[in-house]
Each structure stands twice: as structure tokens, then as C-alpha cells.
Coordinates of C-alpha atoms and ligand atoms in Angstrom, one line a residue:
M17 CA 170.7 37.5 -120.8
P18 CA 170.9 34.6 -118.2
E19 CA 170.6 31.1 -119.4
T20 CA 167.3 29.1 -119.2
A21 CA 167.0 26.3 -116.6
T22 CA 167.6 23.4 -119.1
D23 CA 170.6 21.4 -118.2
L24 CA 171.5 23.5 -115.2
E25 CA 171.6 22.5 -111.5
P26 CA 168.1 22.1 -110.3
V27 CA 167.1 25.1 -108.2
E28 CA 166.4 23.0 -105.0
D29 CA 169.7 21.2 -105.3
F30 CA 171.4 24.6 -105.7
R31 CA 169.5 25.8 -102.4
L32 CA 170.8 22.9 -100.4
R33 CA 174.4 23.2 -101.6
L34 CA 174.3 27.0 -101.1
R35 CA 172.7 26.7 -97.6
S36 CA 175.4 24.3 -96.4
W37 CA 178.2 26.5 -98.0
L38 CA 176.8 29.8 -96.4
A39 CA 176.7 28.1 -93.0
D40 CA 180.4 27.2 -93.2
N41 CA 181.7 30.3 -94.9
M42 CA 179.8 33.5 -94.4
P43 CA 179.4 35.6 -91.1
R44 CA 175.9 36.0 -89.6
A45 CA 174.3 39.3 -90.4
R46 CA 175.6 41.8 -87.8
R47 CA 172.7 44.3 -88.0
R48 CA 170.2 41.6 -86.9
G49 CA 172.8 40.6 -84.2
A50 CA 174.2 42.2 -81.2
A51 CA 176.7 44.8 -82.6
P52 CA 174.8 47.6 -84.3
L53 CA 176.6 49.2 -87.2
R54 CA 176.5 52.9 -88.1
P55 CA 174.6 53.5 -91.4
R56 CA 176.5 54.3 -94.6
G57 CA 177.6 57.8 -94.6
Q58 CA 177.5 58.2 -90.8
M59 CA 180.7 56.4 -90.3
S60 CA 184.2 57.8 -89.7
D61 CA 186.4 57.5 -92.8
E62 CA 188.3 54.7 -91.0
E63 CA 185.1 52.8 -90.3
E64 CA 184.0 53.3 -93.8
L65 CA 187.2 52.0 -95.4
A66 CA 187.2 49.0 -93.0
E67 CA 183.6 48.3 -94.2
V68 CA 184.6 48.5 -97.8
A69 CA 187.5 46.1 -97.2
Y70 CA 185.1 43.8 -95.3
H71 CA 182.7 43.8 -98.3
R72 CA 185.5 43.1 -100.7
E73 CA 186.4 40.1 -98.5
L74 CA 182.9 38.8 -98.5
Q75 CA 182.7 39.2 -102.3
R76 CA 186.0 37.3 -102.7
R77 CA 184.6 34.5 -100.5
L78 CA 181.5 34.2 -102.6
F79 CA 183.6 34.2 -105.8
E80 CA 186.0 31.6 -104.5
G81 CA 183.0 29.5 -103.2
G82 CA 181.5 29.5 -106.7
F83 CA 178.5 31.8 -105.7
A84 CA 179.4 35.2 -107.2
G85 CA 177.5 36.7 -110.1
I86 CA 174.7 34.1 -110.2
C87 CA 173.3 35.3 -113.6
F88 CA 176.6 36.5 -115.1
P89 CA 178.0 34.2 -117.7
K90 CA 180.6 31.6 -116.7
E91 CA 183.2 32.7 -119.1
Y92 CA 183.4 36.0 -117.2
G93 CA 183.5 34.4 -113.7
G94 CA 179.8 34.2 -113.1
Q95 CA 177.8 31.2 -112.4
G96 CA 175.7 31.2 -115.7
L97 CA 172.5 30.4 -113.8
T98 CA 168.9 31.7 -113.9
P99 CA 166.9 34.5 -112.2
E100 CA 165.3 31.6 -110.2
H101 CA 168.7 30.6 -108.8
Q102 CA 169.3 34.3 -107.9
K103 CA 165.9 34.4 -106.1
V104 CA 167.0 31.4 -104.1
F105 CA 170.4 33.0 -103.4
N106 CA 168.5 36.2 -102.1
E107 CA 166.4 34.1 -99.7
E108 CA 169.3 32.0 -98.4
I109 CA 171.8 35.0 -97.9
W110 CA 169.1 36.8 -95.7
P111 CA 170.6 35.7 -92.3
Y112 CA 174.1 36.5 -93.4
D113 CA 176.3 39.6 -94.1
Y114 CA 176.6 40.1 -97.7
P115 CA 178.7 42.6 -99.9
A116 CA 176.0 45.3 -100.2
R117 CA 178.4 47.8 -101.5
L118 CA 179.3 45.7 -104.5
Q119 CA 175.8 45.4 -105.8
V120 CA 174.6 48.8 -107.0
P121 CA 176.2 50.4 -108.9
P122 CA 179.2 47.9 -109.3
M123 CA 177.3 44.9 -110.5
Q124 CA 174.5 46.9 -112.0
P125 CA 174.6 49.1 -114.0
C126 CA 178.4 49.1 -114.3
A127 CA 179.2 45.3 -114.9
T128 CA 176.0 44.8 -116.9
I129 CA 176.9 47.7 -119.2
I130 CA 180.4 46.2 -119.7
L131 CA 178.6 42.9 -120.4
D132 CA 176.3 44.3 -123.0
F133 CA 178.6 46.7 -124.7
G134 CA 182.2 45.9 -123.8
T135 CA 184.8 44.3 -126.2
E136 CA 185.7 40.8 -125.3
E137 CA 189.0 42.0 -123.9
Q138 CA 187.1 44.6 -121.8
K139 CA 184.7 42.0 -120.4
R140 CA 187.5 39.4 -119.5
R141 CA 189.5 42.1 -117.8
H142 CA 186.8 43.7 -115.7
I143 CA 183.9 41.4 -115.1
P144 CA 185.8 38.8 -113.1
A145 CA 187.6 41.5 -111.3
I146 CA 184.2 43.0 -110.2
L147 CA 182.8 39.6 -109.3
R148 CA 186.0 38.8 -107.2
G149 CA 185.7 42.2 -105.3
D150 CA 188.9 43.4 -106.8
E151 CA 187.3 46.4 -108.6
I152 CA 184.6 48.5 -107.2
W153 CA 182.9 50.7 -109.9
M154 CA 180.8 53.8 -109.7
Q155 CA 179.0 55.9 -112.2
M156 CA 179.8 59.4 -113.4
L157 CA 176.7 60.7 -115.0
S158 CA 175.4 63.7 -113.2
E159 CA 177.1 67.1 -113.8
P160 CA 176.9 70.4 -111.9
S161 CA 174.7 71.8 -114.7
G162 CA 172.0 69.2 -113.9
G163 CA 171.6 65.5 -113.6
S164 CA 168.1 65.0 -115.1
D165 CA 169.3 66.1 -118.6
V166 CA 171.8 63.3 -118.8
A167 CA 172.2 63.8 -122.6
G168 CA 173.2 67.4 -121.9
A169 CA 176.6 66.3 -120.5
Q170 CA 179.3 68.9 -120.9
T171 CA 182.3 66.9 -119.7
T172 CA 184.3 66.8 -123.0
A173 CA 186.5 64.0 -124.5
V174 CA 188.8 65.1 -127.3
R175 CA 190.7 62.4 -129.3
D176 CA 194.5 62.6 -129.4
G177 CA 195.9 59.7 -131.3
D178 CA 195.2 56.4 -129.4
E179 CA 194.0 58.4 -126.5
W180 CA 191.1 60.7 -125.3
V181 CA 191.6 63.7 -123.3
L182 CA 188.8 64.3 -120.8
N183 CA 188.0 67.7 -119.1
G184 CA 185.0 68.7 -117.0
S185 CA 183.3 67.8 -113.8
K186 CA 180.9 65.1 -112.5
I187 CA 178.9 65.3 -109.3
W188 CA 177.0 63.3 -106.8
T189 CA 179.2 60.2 -107.5
T190 CA 178.3 58.0 -104.6
G191 CA 181.4 56.5 -102.9
A192 CA 184.0 57.7 -105.5
W193 CA 186.6 58.3 -102.8
W194 CA 186.7 54.6 -101.8
S195 CA 186.1 53.1 -105.3
D196 CA 188.4 52.1 -108.2
W197 CA 186.7 52.7 -111.5
A198 CA 183.8 54.5 -113.0
L199 CA 181.8 54.6 -116.2
C200 CA 181.8 58.1 -117.5
L201 CA 179.5 59.7 -120.1
A202 CA 181.3 62.5 -122.1
R203 CA 180.7 64.7 -125.0
T204 CA 182.7 63.8 -128.0
N205 CA 181.0 66.0 -130.6
W206 CA 179.6 69.4 -130.1
D207 CA 178.5 69.9 -133.8
V208 CA 175.5 67.5 -133.7
P209 CA 172.3 67.4 -131.5
K210 CA 172.9 66.5 -127.9
H211 CA 172.0 62.8 -128.0
R212 CA 174.3 62.1 -131.0
G213 CA 177.6 63.4 -129.7
L214 CA 178.2 61.3 -126.6
T215 CA 180.6 58.5 -125.8
V216 CA 181.1 56.3 -122.7
F217 CA 184.5 55.7 -121.2
M218 CA 186.0 53.4 -118.4
V219 CA 187.9 55.7 -116.1
P220 CA 190.2 54.6 -113.3
L221 CA 189.3 56.9 -110.4
R222 CA 192.9 57.2 -109.1
H223 CA 194.4 58.6 -112.3
E224 CA 196.4 61.6 -113.1
G225 CA 194.1 64.7 -113.6
I226 CA 191.2 63.5 -111.5
E227 CA 190.6 65.3 -108.3
I228 CA 188.0 63.9 -106.0
H229 CA 186.3 66.3 -103.7
R230 CA 183.9 65.1 -101.0
I231 CA 180.6 66.8 -100.4
E232 CA 179.4 67.2 -96.8
M233 CA 175.6 67.0 -96.5
L234 CA 173.4 68.3 -93.7
N235 CA 173.3 65.0 -91.9
G236 CA 177.1 64.9 -91.8
S237 CA 177.4 62.2 -94.6
R238 CA 180.5 62.7 -96.9
E239 CA 179.7 59.9 -99.2
F240 CA 178.9 62.0 -102.2
C241 CA 181.8 63.2 -104.3
Q242 CA 182.5 65.7 -107.1
E243 CA 185.3 64.9 -109.5
F244 CA 187.2 67.6 -111.5
L245 CA 188.8 66.2 -114.6
T246 CA 191.7 68.1 -116.0
D247 CA 193.4 66.7 -119.1
V248 CA 192.7 63.1 -118.0
R249 CA 194.2 60.7 -120.6
I250 CA 192.2 57.6 -121.3
P251 CA 193.2 55.0 -123.9
D252 CA 190.9 54.4 -126.8
S253 CA 190.8 50.8 -125.6
D254 CA 188.9 52.0 -122.6
R255 CA 186.1 53.4 -124.6
I256 CA 182.8 51.6 -124.3
G257 CA 180.7 51.3 -127.6
E258 CA 181.1 53.4 -130.6
V259 CA 182.3 57.0 -130.8
D260 CA 179.3 59.4 -130.6
Q261 CA 177.0 56.5 -130.0
G262 CA 177.1 56.9 -126.2
W263 CA 173.3 57.5 -126.0
T264 CA 172.7 53.9 -127.1
V265 CA 174.8 52.8 -124.2
G266 CA 173.4 55.6 -122.0
T267 CA 169.8 54.5 -122.6
R268 CA 170.6 51.0 -121.5
W269 CA 172.6 52.3 -118.6
M270 CA 169.6 54.3 -117.4
F271 CA 167.4 51.2 -117.8
Y272 CA 169.7 49.3 -115.5
E273 CA 169.8 52.2 -113.1
K274 CA 166.0 52.2 -112.7
S275 CA 165.6 48.4 -112.7
F276 CA 167.3 47.2 -109.5
S277 CA 164.0 46.2 -108.0
V278 CA 163.2 44.0 -111.1
S279 CA 166.7 42.9 -111.8
F280 CA 168.4 39.5 -111.3
Y281 CA 172.0 40.8 -111.5
V282 CA 172.0 42.2 -107.9
T283 CA 171.7 40.5 -104.6
R284 CA 168.7 41.7 -102.6
P285 CA 168.4 39.6 -99.4
T286 CA 164.8 38.5 -99.0
P287 CA 163.4 37.5 -95.6
P288 CA 161.7 34.1 -95.2
E289 CA 157.9 34.4 -95.9
G290 CA 155.8 35.0 -92.9
S291 CA 158.8 35.9 -90.6
G292 CA 157.7 39.6 -90.2
D293 CA 161.3 40.4 -90.9
G294 CA 162.2 43.0 -93.4
M295 CA 158.9 44.9 -93.3
S296 CA 160.6 48.1 -93.3
V297 CA 161.2 48.2 -97.0
G298 CA 164.8 48.9 -97.7
G299 CA 165.9 48.3 -94.2
D300 CA 166.8 45.5 -92.0
T301 CA 164.9 46.1 -88.9
S302 CA 161.7 44.1 -88.2
L303 CA 158.9 46.5 -87.3
I304 CA 157.2 44.0 -85.2
T305 CA 160.3 43.2 -83.2
E306 CA 160.9 46.9 -82.7
A307 CA 157.3 47.6 -81.6
R308 CA 157.4 44.6 -79.2
R309 CA 160.7 46.0 -77.7
R310 CA 159.1 49.4 -77.1
G311 CA 155.9 47.8 -75.7
T312 CA 153.6 49.4 -78.4
L313 CA 152.7 46.3 -80.3
N314 CA 149.1 46.4 -79.1
D315 CA 148.6 50.1 -79.7
P316 CA 146.0 50.3 -82.5
A317 CA 147.8 53.2 -84.3
T318 CA 151.1 51.0 -84.3
R319 CA 149.3 48.1 -85.6
E320 CA 147.7 50.3 -88.4
L321 CA 151.2 51.6 -89.4
I322 CA 152.6 48.0 -89.3
G323 CA 149.8 46.8 -91.5
E324 CA 150.3 49.6 -94.0
A325 CA 154.0 49.0 -94.2
H326 CA 153.3 45.3 -94.8
A327 CA 150.8 46.1 -97.5
L328 CA 153.1 48.5 -99.3
S329 CA 155.9 45.9 -99.1
L330 CA 153.7 43.2 -100.6
V331 CA 152.3 45.6 -103.4
S332 CA 155.8 46.8 -104.2
S333 CA 157.4 43.3 -104.5
E334 CA 154.3 42.0 -106.5
A335 CA 154.3 45.0 -108.8
N336 CA 158.1 44.7 -109.4
R337 CA 157.8 41.0 -110.0
R338 CA 155.2 41.6 -112.7
I339 CA 157.1 44.5 -114.3
G340 CA 160.2 42.4 -114.3
E341 CA 158.4 39.5 -115.9
A342 CA 156.8 41.7 -118.5
I343 CA 160.1 43.3 -119.4
A344 CA 161.9 39.9 -119.6
T345 CA 159.2 38.3 -121.8
G346 CA 159.0 41.4 -124.1
K347 CA 155.4 42.3 -123.1
M348 CA 156.7 45.6 -122.0
S349 CA 159.4 47.7 -123.2
D350 CA 162.6 48.5 -121.2
Q351 CA 161.0 51.8 -120.4
G352 CA 158.7 49.9 -117.9
A353 CA 161.7 50.2 -115.5
G354 CA 160.3 53.8 -115.0
L355 CA 157.3 52.4 -113.3
S356 CA 159.4 50.5 -110.9
K357 CA 161.3 53.7 -110.2
I358 CA 158.1 55.6 -109.4
I359 CA 156.8 52.7 -107.1
G360 CA 160.2 52.5 -105.3
G361 CA 160.6 56.3 -104.9
T362 CA 157.1 57.0 -103.8
L363 CA 156.9 54.0 -101.4
G364 CA 160.4 54.7 -100.1
I365 CA 159.2 58.1 -98.6
R366 CA 156.1 56.7 -97.2
V367 CA 157.8 53.7 -95.5
A368 CA 160.6 56.1 -94.1
N369 CA 157.8 58.1 -92.5
I370 CA 156.2 55.0 -91.0
N371 CA 159.5 53.6 -89.6
F372 CA 160.2 57.1 -88.0
Q373 CA 156.9 57.2 -86.3
L374 CA 157.1 53.7 -85.1
A375 CA 160.6 54.2 -83.8
G376 CA 159.4 56.8 -81.4
P377 CA 161.4 59.7 -79.7
A378 CA 164.7 57.7 -79.9
A379 CA 164.6 58.3 -83.7
A380 CA 165.0 61.9 -83.2
A381 CA 167.5 61.8 -80.4
W382 CA 169.3 58.5 -80.0
T383 CA 172.0 57.0 -77.8
E384 CA 174.4 54.1 -78.4
D385 CA 171.7 51.8 -77.0
S386 CA 169.0 52.9 -79.2
R387 CA 171.0 53.2 -82.4
A388 CA 168.5 51.0 -84.4
A389 CA 165.9 53.8 -83.8
G390 CA 168.5 56.4 -84.7
D391 CA 169.0 54.6 -88.0
Q392 CA 165.3 55.2 -88.8
G393 CA 165.9 58.9 -87.9
V394 CA 168.7 59.2 -90.3
A395 CA 166.7 57.3 -92.9
F396 CA 163.8 59.8 -92.4
L397 CA 166.2 62.8 -92.9
T398 CA 167.4 61.3 -96.2
R399 CA 164.1 59.9 -97.4
Q400 CA 163.9 62.2 -100.4
A401 CA 166.8 60.5 -102.0
S402 CA 164.6 57.6 -103.0
Q403 CA 162.8 60.1 -105.4
I404 CA 166.1 61.5 -106.7
G405 CA 168.8 58.9 -106.9
G406 CA 169.0 56.9 -110.2
G407 CA 167.0 59.7 -111.9
T408 CA 164.1 61.5 -110.4
T409 CA 160.5 60.2 -110.2
E410 CA 159.5 63.3 -112.3
M411 CA 161.7 62.1 -115.0
A412 CA 160.4 58.6 -114.7
R413 CA 156.8 60.0 -115.0
N414 CA 157.9 61.8 -118.2
V415 CA 159.3 58.4 -119.6
V416 CA 156.1 56.5 -118.6
S417 CA 153.8 59.0 -120.1
E418 CA 155.7 59.5 -123.4
R419 CA 157.1 56.0 -123.9
L420 CA 154.6 53.6 -122.4
L421 CA 151.3 55.7 -122.6
L422 CA 152.4 57.3 -125.9
M423 CA 151.3 60.8 -124.7
P424 CA 152.8 63.7 -126.7
R425 CA 156.5 64.3 -126.1
E426 CA 157.5 67.2 -123.8
R427 CA 158.4 70.3 -125.9
T428 CA 162.2 70.8 -126.0
L429 CA 164.3 73.5 -127.7
D430 CA 167.5 71.6 -127.9
R431 CA 166.8 68.4 -129.7
D432 CA 167.5 69.2 -133.2
I433 CA 170.3 71.8 -133.1
P434 CA 174.0 71.3 -132.7
F435 CA 174.7 71.1 -129.0
R436 CA 177.2 73.9 -129.4
D437 CA 174.4 76.2 -130.3
V438 CA 172.1 75.3 -127.3
P439 CA 171.8 78.4 -125.2
R440 CA 173.5 78.0 -121.8
G441 CA 173.5 80.1 -118.7
P442 CA 176.9 81.9 -117.8
S443 CA 177.6 79.6 -114.8
T444 CA 177.6 76.4 -117.0
G445 CA 179.9 77.8 -119.6
Ligands
FAD13 C1 171.2 58.7 -103.3 C2 171.7 59.3 -104.5 C3 172.7 58.7 -105.2 C4 173.2 59.2 -106.4 N1 174.3 58.8 -107.0 C5 174.8 59.2 -108.1 C6 175.9 58.6 -108.7 O1 176.5 57.6 -108.2 N2 176.4 59.1 -109.9 C7 175.7 60.1 -110.5 O2 176.1 60.5 -111.6 N3 174.7 60.8 -110.0 C8 174.1 60.3 -108.7 N4 173.1 60.9 -108.1 C9 172.5 62.1 -108.8 C10 171.2 61.9 -109.4 O3 171.3 61.1 -110.5 C11 170.6 63.3 -109.7 O4 170.5 64.1 -108.4 C12 169.3 63.3 -110.4 O5 169.5 62.7 -111.7 C13 168.7 64.7 -110.5 O6 169.7 65.6 -110.9 P1 169.9 67.0 -110.3 O7 170.1 66.7 -108.9 O8 171.0 67.7 -111.0 O9 168.5 67.7 -110.5 P2 168.1 68.6 -111.8 O10 168.3 67.8 -112.9 O11 168.6 70.0 -111.7 O12 166.4 68.7 -111.5 C14 166.0 69.5 -110.4 C15 164.5 69.2 -110.3 O13 163.8 69.5 -111.6 C16 163.0 68.3 -112.0 N5 163.2 68.3 -113.6 C17 164.3 68.5 -114.3 N6 164.0 68.3 -115.6 C18 162.7 68.0 -115.7 C19 161.8 67.7 -116.7 N7 162.1 67.6 -118.0 N8 160.5 67.4 -116.4 C20 160.0 67.3 -115.1 N9 160.9 67.7 -114.1 C21 162.1 68.0 -114.3 C22 163.7 67.2 -111.4 O14 162.8 66.0 -111.3 C23 164.1 67.7 -110.0 O15 163.0 67.7 -109.2 C24 172.7 60.4 -107.0 C25 171.5 61.1 -106.3 C26 171.1 60.5 -105.1 C27 169.9 61.2 -104.3

């Protein structure tokens, strides 16, 4: 956990030091400037790789300037500061480009899981490298047989001396083709019930036996990948946590996956209060600026939608703040992160709809000159992702009802029998 404020640099001193450093060292945000950028997944491979290199460079600048990993401990390259300092960082970084690709999942859940469960050697080797932008990490959880039933993983790891041999397939790994490492959940014991036979490994993505296939989606994006693992040899020193205790790591992993909005380990640029900026939750475009540009700002329907977006944005940030505080102070269990997932997933869809409507016809058919509206069109097409990525909102509803509201558990047929005996369809082996 991050440190408390005692004996640390006062938050307002930190703000002033940071503000002056950012002005001298970080480029102004391009998406709010003249040169529009294609959204992630819509770029050519060359553009995407250049973007990854750019984000690594931004992260390196932050690291060398002493501003990377605000809440990560100093001994692993972080700043050892508090969530309050991270909040200030989020506000001050708003006008600048920042290394978005290094936040989720590299910082959280990957680096946070290494921090919580890694050996001293693992932490010293990987956390500074992630904070410096040298290592980009992804997560290999979902499998072709289904992503919701994470504990039903069938990718198998078998021990061979000081090594483990992994076989199987993972899917929907965002950005695996341009990343360096991944956390991978694998089955190490088929003779016990499903939650008791899992182990987590650190897997270098460019490794003998790993084939990365890119998946093309309907909108043209090829960011998702499927990995095929054939006799991949991983040293035991790259195992995270105890053998067969992967569910303990996995539970925390999923907590971190659902709690970005309440977390202090990732950077989430926050617009200055009252600026009207950032009202498209999750996007960069100011709805007011956009409506003014289109000459629709005085249209009552437009004003109503802008008002709704603003209300949703306030409700979501306030709710997430309260959930985050309740979890941090122990008033709510970690499972409260499920509430944040439901809020984010549900509002994400509504806000994508509002943005699409406000952007007008150019959101459906855009040109180079109206690419900002085109971004809203692409976001509209992929809006459902907010209810699926990081675990679905249906699964989050299960968790909230069973773990927070203590309603009866969903009936399952595979909890108490060896995983080997769980009936499986022919396609999943
Ligand atoms: C933007 C995005 C990024 C992603 N990135 C990654 C990544 O980097 N790494 C990774 O491993 N995965 C990633 N995923 C995959 C994601 O985790 C899975 O898609 C998700 O967990 C659901 O799994 P599934 O698609 O296999 O659906 P399934 O598990 O097959 O579920 C299908 C439907 O059934 C519902 N359902 C299933 N079980 C239950 C139940 N018990 N109760 C109620 N409803 C249920 C689900 O909610 C869903 O609607 C990403 C997905 C998205 C959209």
C-alpha cells in the first residue's frame, strides 16, 4: 500500500515542482491540439509501433524526471508517495501527452500483482523496468473456452525439474503483438477442484513455443491477439505465488482489473474543474467545444444530452471516489470493485451513445477534417467493450449480489469435483 502523508513532500509543493517539470519536459497533448491521431486499433501497424515507442519514451522521461509510479515504493523505482499526490499528478498531466499504453494493464494489474505476490528478486527485476517503460506487460487470462469462468483455465503447466512446460491457448490479449511480457494463469493440477489447481507465471511474449495470432474485428482493429503455447519452457523462478495457489493471486488480479477507476496506481488525466473539458467520459473531446464547432450549442436537445453527460460524469467520479475510499479504509471488501465495474460498464455505453448523437452525421461518415467526430463513431461501434473487458458486468453483478449483498451463491456443478472430471464439450477438449 502507498505510504501515508507524514514526512512526505507536501502535496502543493509537489504540484508546483511537477508543474514546472512538465512544462519543460513533456509534449503538449496532441489530441487536444492540431494534429488528430487515429484511435488505438485503427492505426496501421507502423503507426501503432511508432505510438508504442513514443509512449515508452514518455514513460522513460517521467522515470528519469522522478515522476513515474507515484504510489509505487521507492525501492522498486517508484516515488513512494500517496494517492493524494497521484490525484495531483492526474490533474497536472491533463494538458500533456502521457504514456496511456503503459497504464492498464502494465501498471495495473500486472505491476501491482508482482508487487503484491512477487519475490524480492522478481520485484527488483520487473517493477523498475515497467516504470521505466522498458517492459510492457499484458494479461493472459481468457481462453477460447470462455473468459468469465477464469478458474476454469485449461492452459496447462507441467513441472519438469526447475522448469514448467506450458501448453494451451489464451485469447483476447490486448496488444500482445507489441508487448514484452504477460502474466499467465495456468492449470498445474487437474486432480483437485478448479480453484485449487491453478498457478500464475510470468511469460516473455517473444519466447520459443509462443505463436501470436492477431484477430481482426469488424471495425478493422487488429489489436486483440490469440496466443498458442506449445511446450513453452518457463523457469520456476518466473512463477508468481505458490504452486496450485494461483486463485489467491487470481482473486487479487481480478480485483485490480476491476478497480482502475478507484485506483491510485494508474494515471488518469483529469481536466481542471469547471473547464467543460473531458465531459465525454473516457474520451478527450470536449462536448461543449464540439457542439460549438457544429453550431448546435443552443439546440435544446443538444443541451439536454450535454447535461446528461455531465451528470453521469459527476455521478461516476463521485461514486468511484466513495467506493475507493470505502475499500481503502476497510469499510467495504475488495469485492466492492465490482460496483465500479458495473458503473463504468453501464455508463460507458450511455456516454458512447450521447457522444455519437452529438457528433452528428460525421460520426457515421467522416473525412480527415472531421476525424474527431469519426473517433466518436468508432467508439460507438465498440461501446459494448466497456461491459465486457476486465470481466463482464453480468459477472460483476454476480459478485456484488453474492459477496456484498450476501445473497445465495449461484448453483454450480463444478466446484467440488476434480477439474479432470468436469464435463466439457468436445470443442474444448
Ligand atoms: C476491450 C477488451 C479487452 C480485453 N482484454 C483482455 C486481455 O488483455 N486479456 C484477457 O485475458 N482477456 C481480455 N479480454 C477478454 C475478456 O476478459 C472476456 O471477453 C470476458 O471475460 C468475457 O469472456 P468471454 O468473452 O469468453 O465470454 P463468456 O465467458 O463466454 O460469456 C458469454 C456471456 O455469458 C455471460 N456469462 C457467463 N457466465 C455467466 C454467469 N455465471 N452468470 C451470468 N452471466 C454469465 C457473460 O457475462 C457474457 O455475456 C478483453 C475483452 C475486451 C472487450
